[in-house]
Amino acid sequence: MNTHLHVTSWVLAFILFVVVIVLNKSGNAKAAKIVQMILRLDYLLILYSGGELLAAYFNGPQMGEAIIKGLAGIWVIFAMENISLKSGRNEPTKSWWIQLAIAVLLTLILGFGRLGFGFLP
Ligand code: HEM
């Protein structure tokens, strides 16, 4: 089971995301770009581990919910990427913060609350 990799990689993503925002806010664009690059590699880990978890639900009774969970997870990644980019260009980020909050709430409710395996055996 890939849950360890999945949880580790999105927790790491949240940490790297905060670092990017803080670096951009403090005018450290160059360092922010480097961390952003690492964050993008971490997205791939999230997608890979999430995709493998998702495959395990195919043709099962919770397939629909698992697909929604996956889409919500992709939405989280989209929001983080857009906020990272826009914070680097000093563009407004409010609408993406709202989307991030909704998407994170959805992923956590569906991931922990609804879908099968529960947190870390
Ligand atoms: C930053 C984005 C994401 C966050 C915050 C997130 C969060 C979570 C959480 C909290 C769980 C439950 C872990 C557990 O049961 O121990 C989970 C599981 C899962 N995630 Fe994600 N996820 C993200 C991205 C994705 C993506 C992109 C996909 C699909 C391509 C995906 C598919 C799944 C699936 C299928 C499960 C299995 C649910 C289970 O059996 O518990 N996730 N995720």
mmCIF file with all atom_site columns, C-alpha atoms and ligand atoms in Angstrom:
data_model
loop_
_atom_site.group_PDB
_atom_site.id
_atom_site.type_symbol
_atom_site.label_atom_id
_atom_site.label_alt_id
_atom_site.label_comp_id
_atom_site.label_asym_id
_atom_site.label_entity_id
_atom_site.label_seq_id
_atom_site.pdbx_PDB_ins_code
_atom_site.Cartn_x
_atom_site.Cartn_y
_atom_site.Cartn_z
_atom_site.occupancy
_atom_site.B_iso_or_equiv
_atom_site.pdbx_formal_charge
_atom_site.auth_seq_id
_atom_site.auth_comp_id
_atom_site.auth_asym_id
_atom_site.auth_atom_id
_atom_site.pdbx_PDB_model_num
ATOM   1   C  CA  . MET A 1 1   ? 0.000   0.000  0.000   1.00 0.00 ? 1   MET A CA  1
ATOM   2   C  CA  . ASN A 1 2   ? 1.156   3.431  -0.961  1.00 0.00 ? 2   ASN A CA  1
ATOM   3   C  CA  . THR A 1 3   ? -0.535  5.467  1.744   1.00 0.00 ? 3   THR A CA  1
ATOM   4   C  CA  . HIS A 1 4   ? 2.721   6.272  3.528   1.00 0.00 ? 4   HIS A CA  1
ATOM   5   C  CA  . LEU A 1 5   ? 4.271   7.711  0.377   1.00 0.00 ? 5   LEU A CA  1
ATOM   6   C  CA  . HIS A 1 6   ? 1.059   9.582  -0.396  1.00 0.00 ? 6   HIS A CA  1
ATOM   7   C  CA  . VAL A 1 7   ? 0.688   11.227 3.007   1.00 0.00 ? 7   VAL A CA  1
ATOM   8   C  CA  . THR A 1 8   ? 4.412   11.978 3.290   1.00 0.00 ? 8   THR A CA  1
ATOM   9   C  CA  . SER A 1 9   ? 4.499   13.603 -0.134  1.00 0.00 ? 9   SER A CA  1
ATOM   10  C  CA  . TRP A 1 10  ? 1.502   15.903 0.395   1.00 0.00 ? 10  TRP A CA  1
ATOM   11  C  CA  . VAL A 1 11  ? 2.638   16.899 3.898   1.00 0.00 ? 11  VAL A CA  1
ATOM   12  C  CA  . LEU A 1 12  ? 6.007   17.769 2.342   1.00 0.00 ? 12  LEU A CA  1
ATOM   13  C  CA  . ALA A 1 13  ? 4.167   19.717 -0.383  1.00 0.00 ? 13  ALA A CA  1
ATOM   14  C  CA  . PHE A 1 14  ? 2.355   21.875 2.196   1.00 0.00 ? 14  PHE A CA  1
ATOM   15  C  CA  . ILE A 1 15  ? 5.678   22.638 3.914   1.00 0.00 ? 15  ILE A CA  1
ATOM   16  C  CA  . LEU A 1 16  ? 7.455   23.514 0.652   1.00 0.00 ? 16  LEU A CA  1
ATOM   17  C  CA  . PHE A 1 17  ? 4.453   25.600 -0.419  1.00 0.00 ? 17  PHE A CA  1
ATOM   18  C  CA  . VAL A 1 18  ? 4.649   27.692 2.771   1.00 0.00 ? 18  VAL A CA  1
ATOM   19  C  CA  . VAL A 1 19  ? 8.401   28.141 2.232   1.00 0.00 ? 19  VAL A CA  1
ATOM   20  C  CA  . VAL A 1 20  ? 7.786   29.407 -1.330  1.00 0.00 ? 20  VAL A CA  1
ATOM   21  C  CA  . ILE A 1 21  ? 5.207   31.937 -0.117  1.00 0.00 ? 21  ILE A CA  1
ATOM   22  C  CA  . VAL A 1 22  ? 7.419   33.162 2.731   1.00 0.00 ? 22  VAL A CA  1
ATOM   23  C  CA  . LEU A 1 23  ? 10.422  33.512 0.390   1.00 0.00 ? 23  LEU A CA  1
ATOM   24  C  CA  . ASN A 1 24  ? 8.359   35.438 -2.174  1.00 0.00 ? 24  ASN A CA  1
ATOM   25  C  CA  . LYS A 1 25  ? 6.929   37.722 0.499   1.00 0.00 ? 25  LYS A CA  1
ATOM   26  C  CA  . SER A 1 26  ? 10.417  38.505 1.757   1.00 0.00 ? 26  SER A CA  1
ATOM   27  C  CA  . GLY A 1 27  ? 11.550  39.383 -1.767  1.00 0.00 ? 27  GLY A CA  1
ATOM   28  C  CA  . ASN A 1 28  ? 13.759  36.336 -2.175  1.00 0.00 ? 28  ASN A CA  1
ATOM   29  C  CA  . ALA A 1 29  ? 12.602  35.424 -5.669  1.00 0.00 ? 29  ALA A CA  1
ATOM   30  C  CA  . LYS A 1 30  ? 15.611  33.356 -6.634  1.00 0.00 ? 30  LYS A CA  1
ATOM   31  C  CA  . ALA A 1 31  ? 15.419  31.034 -3.620  1.00 0.00 ? 31  ALA A CA  1
ATOM   32  C  CA  . ALA A 1 32  ? 11.654  30.808 -4.064  1.00 0.00 ? 32  ALA A CA  1
ATOM   33  C  CA  . LYS A 1 33  ? 12.123  29.577 -7.637  1.00 0.00 ? 33  LYS A CA  1
ATOM   34  C  CA  . ILE A 1 34  ? 14.427  26.780 -6.498  1.00 0.00 ? 34  ILE A CA  1
ATOM   35  C  CA  . VAL A 1 35  ? 12.041  25.604 -3.786  1.00 0.00 ? 35  VAL A CA  1
ATOM   36  C  CA  . GLN A 1 36  ? 9.196   25.825 -6.286  1.00 0.00 ? 36  GLN A CA  1
ATOM   37  C  CA  . MET A 1 37  ? 11.085  23.464 -8.555  1.00 0.00 ? 37  MET A CA  1
ATOM   38  C  CA  . ILE A 1 38  ? 11.408  20.920 -5.719  1.00 0.00 ? 38  ILE A CA  1
ATOM   39  C  CA  . LEU A 1 39  ? 7.707   21.403 -4.982  1.00 0.00 ? 39  LEU A CA  1
ATOM   40  C  CA  . ARG A 1 40  ? 6.892   20.523 -8.604  1.00 0.00 ? 40  ARG A CA  1
ATOM   41  C  CA  . LEU A 1 41  ? 8.873   17.293 -8.356  1.00 0.00 ? 41  LEU A CA  1
ATOM   42  C  CA  . ASP A 1 42  ? 6.942   16.521 -5.185  1.00 0.00 ? 42  ASP A CA  1
ATOM   43  C  CA  . TYR A 1 43  ? 3.658   17.006 -7.117  1.00 0.00 ? 43  TYR A CA  1
ATOM   44  C  CA  . LEU A 1 44  ? 4.732   14.070 -9.261  1.00 0.00 ? 44  LEU A CA  1
ATOM   45  C  CA  . LEU A 1 45  ? 5.124   11.896 -6.165  1.00 0.00 ? 45  LEU A CA  1
ATOM   46  C  CA  . ILE A 1 46  ? 1.640   12.892 -4.998  1.00 0.00 ? 46  ILE A CA  1
ATOM   47  C  CA  . LEU A 1 47  ? 0.179   12.074 -8.407  1.00 0.00 ? 47  LEU A CA  1
ATOM   48  C  CA  . TYR A 1 48  ? 2.002   8.766  -8.633  1.00 0.00 ? 48  TYR A CA  1
ATOM   49  C  CA  . SER A 1 49  ? 1.057   7.564  -5.147  1.00 0.00 ? 49  SER A CA  1
ATOM   50  C  CA  . GLY A 1 50  ? -2.497  8.915  -5.468  1.00 0.00 ? 50  GLY A CA  1
ATOM   51  C  CA  . GLY A 1 51  ? -2.889  7.229  -8.838  1.00 0.00 ? 51  GLY A CA  1
ATOM   52  C  CA  . GLU A 1 52  ? -1.804  3.911  -7.402  1.00 0.00 ? 52  GLU A CA  1
ATOM   53  C  CA  . LEU A 1 53  ? -4.220  4.257  -4.475  1.00 0.00 ? 53  LEU A CA  1
ATOM   54  C  CA  . LEU A 1 54  ? -6.955  5.197  -6.927  1.00 0.00 ? 54  LEU A CA  1
ATOM   55  C  CA  . ALA A 1 55  ? -6.317  2.135  -9.071  1.00 0.00 ? 55  ALA A CA  1
ATOM   56  C  CA  . ALA A 1 56  ? -7.079  -0.044 -6.056  1.00 0.00 ? 56  ALA A CA  1
ATOM   57  C  CA  . TYR A 1 57  ? -10.630 1.389  -5.971  1.00 0.00 ? 57  TYR A CA  1
ATOM   58  C  CA  . PHE A 1 58  ? -11.447 0.658  -9.581  1.00 0.00 ? 58  PHE A CA  1
ATOM   59  C  CA  . ASN A 1 59  ? -14.586 -1.426 -10.064 1.00 0.00 ? 59  ASN A CA  1
ATOM   60  C  CA  . GLY A 1 60  ? -15.163 -1.356 -6.305  1.00 0.00 ? 60  GLY A CA  1
ATOM   61  C  CA  . PRO A 1 61  ? -18.182 0.120  -4.472  1.00 0.00 ? 61  PRO A CA  1
ATOM   62  C  CA  . GLN A 1 62  ? -16.416 3.423  -3.666  1.00 0.00 ? 62  GLN A CA  1
ATOM   63  C  CA  . MET A 1 63  ? -14.938 4.041  -7.115  1.00 0.00 ? 63  MET A CA  1
ATOM   64  C  CA  . GLY A 1 64  ? -16.968 7.238  -7.646  1.00 0.00 ? 64  GLY A CA  1
ATOM   65  C  CA  . GLU A 1 65  ? -15.907 8.773  -4.369  1.00 0.00 ? 65  GLU A CA  1
ATOM   66  C  CA  . ALA A 1 66  ? -12.292 7.807  -4.965  1.00 0.00 ? 66  ALA A CA  1
ATOM   67  C  CA  . ILE A 1 67  ? -12.346 9.532  -8.366  1.00 0.00 ? 67  ILE A CA  1
ATOM   68  C  CA  . ILE A 1 68  ? -13.803 12.702 -6.780  1.00 0.00 ? 68  ILE A CA  1
ATOM   69  C  CA  . LYS A 1 69  ? -11.082 12.469 -4.122  1.00 0.00 ? 69  LYS A CA  1
ATOM   70  C  CA  . GLY A 1 70  ? -8.449  12.297 -6.886  1.00 0.00 ? 70  GLY A CA  1
ATOM   71  C  CA  . LEU A 1 71  ? -9.931  15.285 -8.733  1.00 0.00 ? 71  LEU A CA  1
ATOM   72  C  CA  . ALA A 1 72  ? -10.025 17.274 -5.502  1.00 0.00 ? 72  ALA A CA  1
ATOM   73  C  CA  . GLY A 1 73  ? -6.368  16.372 -4.936  1.00 0.00 ? 73  GLY A CA  1
ATOM   74  C  CA  . ILE A 1 74  ? -5.451  17.631 -8.398  1.00 0.00 ? 74  ILE A CA  1
ATOM   75  C  CA  . TRP A 1 75  ? -7.385  20.821 -7.603  1.00 0.00 ? 75  TRP A CA  1
ATOM   76  C  CA  . VAL A 1 76  ? -5.218  21.264 -4.452  1.00 0.00 ? 76  VAL A CA  1
ATOM   77  C  CA  . ILE A 1 77  ? -2.084  20.970 -6.601  1.00 0.00 ? 77  ILE A CA  1
ATOM   78  C  CA  . PHE A 1 78  ? -3.475  23.485 -9.122  1.00 0.00 ? 78  PHE A CA  1
ATOM   79  C  CA  . ALA A 1 79  ? -4.253  25.996 -6.386  1.00 0.00 ? 79  ALA A CA  1
ATOM   80  C  CA  . MET A 1 80  ? -0.814  25.655 -4.770  1.00 0.00 ? 80  MET A CA  1
ATOM   81  C  CA  . GLU A 1 81  ? 0.931   26.072 -8.121  1.00 0.00 ? 81  GLU A CA  1
ATOM   82  C  CA  . ASN A 1 82  ? -1.093  29.168 -9.023  1.00 0.00 ? 82  ASN A CA  1
ATOM   83  C  CA  . ILE A 1 83  ? -0.589  30.815 -5.633  1.00 0.00 ? 83  ILE A CA  1
ATOM   84  C  CA  . SER A 1 84  ? 3.159   30.104 -5.850  1.00 0.00 ? 84  SER A CA  1
ATOM   85  C  CA  . LEU A 1 85  ? 3.394   31.655 -9.317  1.00 0.00 ? 85  LEU A CA  1
ATOM   86  C  CA  . LYS A 1 86  ? 1.222   34.673 -8.557  1.00 0.00 ? 86  LYS A CA  1
ATOM   87  C  CA  . SER A 1 87  ? 2.913   35.406 -5.237  1.00 0.00 ? 87  SER A CA  1
ATOM   88  C  CA  . GLY A 1 88  ? 6.190   35.574 -7.178  1.00 0.00 ? 88  GLY A CA  1
ATOM   89  C  CA  . ARG A 1 89  ? 4.724   38.119 -9.574  1.00 0.00 ? 89  ARG A CA  1
ATOM   90  C  CA  . ASN A 1 90  ? 2.893   40.103 -6.884  1.00 0.00 ? 90  ASN A CA  1
ATOM   91  C  CA  . GLU A 1 91  ? -0.443  39.351 -8.508  1.00 0.00 ? 91  GLU A CA  1
ATOM   92  C  CA  . PRO A 1 92  ? -3.633  38.900 -6.468  1.00 0.00 ? 92  PRO A CA  1
ATOM   93  C  CA  . THR A 1 93  ? -4.026  35.398 -5.020  1.00 0.00 ? 93  THR A CA  1
ATOM   94  C  CA  . LYS A 1 94  ? -7.241  35.667 -3.011  1.00 0.00 ? 94  LYS A CA  1
ATOM   95  C  CA  . SER A 1 95  ? -9.499  33.649 -5.306  1.00 0.00 ? 95  SER A CA  1
ATOM   96  C  CA  . TRP A 1 96  ? -6.933  30.857 -5.403  1.00 0.00 ? 96  TRP A CA  1
ATOM   97  C  CA  . TRP A 1 97  ? -6.605  30.836 -1.601  1.00 0.00 ? 97  TRP A CA  1
ATOM   98  C  CA  . ILE A 1 98  ? -10.366 30.339 -1.394  1.00 0.00 ? 98  ILE A CA  1
ATOM   99  C  CA  . GLN A 1 99  ? -10.149 27.487 -3.888  1.00 0.00 ? 99  GLN A CA  1
ATOM   100 C  CA  . LEU A 1 100 ? -7.246  25.957 -1.983  1.00 0.00 ? 100 LEU A CA  1
ATOM   101 C  CA  . ALA A 1 101 ? -9.238  26.023 1.257   1.00 0.00 ? 101 ALA A CA  1
ATOM   102 C  CA  . ILE A 1 102 ? -12.241 24.330 -0.371  1.00 0.00 ? 102 ILE A CA  1
ATOM   103 C  CA  . ALA A 1 103 ? -10.110 21.744 -2.181  1.00 0.00 ? 103 ALA A CA  1
ATOM   104 C  CA  . VAL A 1 104 ? -8.057  20.872 0.916   1.00 0.00 ? 104 VAL A CA  1
ATOM   105 C  CA  . LEU A 1 105 ? -11.226 20.479 2.956   1.00 0.00 ? 105 LEU A CA  1
ATOM   106 C  CA  . LEU A 1 106 ? -12.669 18.165 0.292   1.00 0.00 ? 106 LEU A CA  1
ATOM   107 C  CA  . THR A 1 107 ? -9.530  16.028 0.029   1.00 0.00 ? 107 THR A CA  1
ATOM   108 C  CA  . LEU A 1 108 ? -9.194  15.675 3.799   1.00 0.00 ? 108 LEU A CA  1
ATOM   109 C  CA  . ILE A 1 109 ? -12.866 14.805 4.303   1.00 0.00 ? 109 ILE A CA  1
ATOM   110 C  CA  . LEU A 1 110 ? -12.882 12.302 1.446   1.00 0.00 ? 110 LEU A CA  1
ATOM   111 C  CA  . GLY A 1 111 ? -9.380  10.974 2.181   1.00 0.00 ? 111 GLY A CA  1
ATOM   112 C  CA  . PHE A 1 112 ? -9.611  10.511 5.938   1.00 0.00 ? 112 PHE A CA  1
ATOM   113 C  CA  . GLY A 1 113 ? -13.351 10.529 6.532   1.00 0.00 ? 113 GLY A CA  1
ATOM   114 C  CA  . ARG A 1 114 ? -14.903 8.533  3.751   1.00 0.00 ? 114 ARG A CA  1
ATOM   115 C  CA  . LEU A 1 115 ? -12.477 6.319  1.933   1.00 0.00 ? 115 LEU A CA  1
ATOM   116 C  CA  . GLY A 1 116 ? -11.591 2.883  3.161   1.00 0.00 ? 116 GLY A CA  1
ATOM   117 C  CA  . PHE A 1 117 ? -8.249  2.195  4.629   1.00 0.00 ? 117 PHE A CA  1
ATOM   118 C  CA  . GLY A 1 118 ? -8.143  4.824  7.365   1.00 0.00 ? 118 GLY A CA  1
ATOM   119 C  CA  . PHE A 1 119 ? -5.021  6.488  8.636   1.00 0.00 ? 119 PHE A CA  1
ATOM   120 C  CA  . LEU A 1 120 ? -1.735  4.580  8.639   1.00 0.00 ? 120 LEU A CA  1
ATOM   121 C  CA  . PRO A 1 121 ? -1.996  0.999  9.877   1.00 0.00 ? 121 PRO A CA  1
HETATM 122 C  C1  . HEM B 2 .   ? -2.160  17.779 -2.277  1.00 0.00 ? 1   HEM B C1  1
HETATM 123 C  C2  . HEM B 2 .   ? -3.051  16.945 -2.730  1.00 0.00 ? 1   HEM B C2  1
HETATM 124 C  C3  . HEM B 2 .   ? -3.623  15.789 -1.936  1.00 0.00 ? 1   HEM B C3  1
HETATM 125 C  C4  . HEM B 2 .   ? -3.946  15.707 -0.594  1.00 0.00 ? 1   HEM B C4  1
HETATM 126 C  C5  . HEM B 2 .   ? -3.870  16.775 0.492   1.00 0.00 ? 1   HEM B C5  1
HETATM 127 C  C6  . HEM B 2 .   ? -4.426  14.351 -0.367  1.00 0.00 ? 1   HEM B C6  1
HETATM 128 C  C7  . HEM B 2 .   ? -4.865  13.840 0.854   1.00 0.00 ? 1   HEM B C7  1
HETATM 129 C  C8  . HEM B 2 .   ? -5.172  12.521 1.098   1.00 0.00 ? 1   HEM B C8  1
HETATM 130 C  C9  . HEM B 2 .   ? -5.541  11.941 2.370   1.00 0.00 ? 1   HEM B C9  1
HETATM 131 C  C10 . HEM B 2 .   ? -5.674  12.705 3.681   1.00 0.00 ? 1   HEM B C10 1
HETATM 132 C  C11 . HEM B 2 .   ? -5.759  10.616 2.194   1.00 0.00 ? 1   HEM B C11 1
HETATM 133 C  C12 . HEM B 2 .   ? -6.146  9.576  3.246   1.00 0.00 ? 1   HEM B C12 1
HETATM 134 C  C13 . HEM B 2 .   ? -4.920  8.830  3.688   1.00 0.00 ? 1   HEM B C13 1
HETATM 135 C  C14 . HEM B 2 .   ? -5.244  7.691  4.604   1.00 0.00 ? 1   HEM B C14 1
HETATM 136 O  O1  . HEM B 2 .   ? -6.306  7.091  4.461   1.00 0.00 ? 1   HEM B O1  1
HETATM 137 O  O2  . HEM B 2 .   ? -4.404  7.369  5.442   1.00 0.00 ? 1   HEM B O2  1
HETATM 138 C  C15 . HEM B 2 .   ? -5.562  10.338 0.786   1.00 0.00 ? 1   HEM B C15 1
HETATM 139 C  C16 . HEM B 2 .   ? -5.746  9.111  0.178   1.00 0.00 ? 1   HEM B C16 1
HETATM 140 C  C17 . HEM B 2 .   ? -5.964  8.949  -1.178  1.00 0.00 ? 1   HEM B C17 1
HETATM 141 N  N1  . HEM B 2 .   ? -5.656  9.861  -2.172  1.00 0.00 ? 1   HEM B N1  1
HETATM 142 FE FE1 . HEM B 2 .   ? -4.963  11.723 -1.885  1.00 0.00 ? 1   HEM B FE1 1
HETATM 143 N  N2  . HEM B 2 .   ? -4.391  13.657 -1.572  1.00 0.00 ? 1   HEM B N2  1
HETATM 144 C  C18 . HEM B 2 .   ? -3.910  14.512 -2.542  1.00 0.00 ? 1   HEM B C18 1
HETATM 145 C  C19 . HEM B 2 .   ? -3.735  14.218 -3.886  1.00 0.00 ? 1   HEM B C19 1
HETATM 146 C  C20 . HEM B 2 .   ? -4.251  13.103 -4.522  1.00 0.00 ? 1   HEM B C20 1
HETATM 147 C  C21 . HEM B 2 .   ? -4.286  12.867 -5.947  1.00 0.00 ? 1   HEM B C21 1
HETATM 148 C  C22 . HEM B 2 .   ? -3.706  13.829 -6.987  1.00 0.00 ? 1   HEM B C22 1
HETATM 149 C  C23 . HEM B 2 .   ? -4.917  11.672 -6.144  1.00 0.00 ? 1   HEM B C23 1
HETATM 150 C  C24 . HEM B 2 .   ? -5.275  10.936 -7.406  1.00 0.00 ? 1   HEM B C24 1
HETATM 151 C  C25 . HEM B 2 .   ? -4.652  11.021 -8.542  1.00 0.00 ? 1   HEM B C25 1
HETATM 152 C  C26 . HEM B 2 .   ? -5.263  11.144 -4.858  1.00 0.00 ? 1   HEM B C26 1
HETATM 153 C  C27 . HEM B 2 .   ? -5.926  9.937  -4.625  1.00 0.00 ? 1   HEM B C27 1
HETATM 154 C  C28 . HEM B 2 .   ? -6.065  9.345  -3.389  1.00 0.00 ? 1   HEM B C28 1
HETATM 155 C  C29 . HEM B 2 .   ? -6.659  8.049  -3.164  1.00 0.00 ? 1   HEM B C29 1
HETATM 156 C  C30 . HEM B 2 .   ? -7.275  7.158  -4.211  1.00 0.00 ? 1   HEM B C30 1
HETATM 157 C  C31 . HEM B 2 .   ? -6.585  7.797  -1.770  1.00 0.00 ? 1   HEM B C31 1
HETATM 158 C  C32 . HEM B 2 .   ? -7.042  6.507  -1.056  1.00 0.00 ? 1   HEM B C32 1
HETATM 159 C  C33 . HEM B 2 .   ? -8.020  6.795  0.035   1.00 0.00 ? 1   HEM B C33 1
HETATM 160 C  C34 . HEM B 2 .   ? -7.930  5.746  1.102   1.00 0.00 ? 1   HEM B C34 1
HETATM 161 O  O3  . HEM B 2 .   ? -7.998  4.573  0.769   1.00 0.00 ? 1   HEM B O3  1
HETATM 162 O  O4  . HEM B 2 .   ? -7.821  6.099  2.265   1.00 0.00 ? 1   HEM B O4  1
HETATM 163 N  N3  . HEM B 2 .   ? -4.843  12.034 -3.886  1.00 0.00 ? 1   HEM B N3  1
HETATM 164 N  N4  . HEM B 2 .   ? -5.188  11.505 0.147   1.00 0.00 ? 1   HEM B N4  1
#
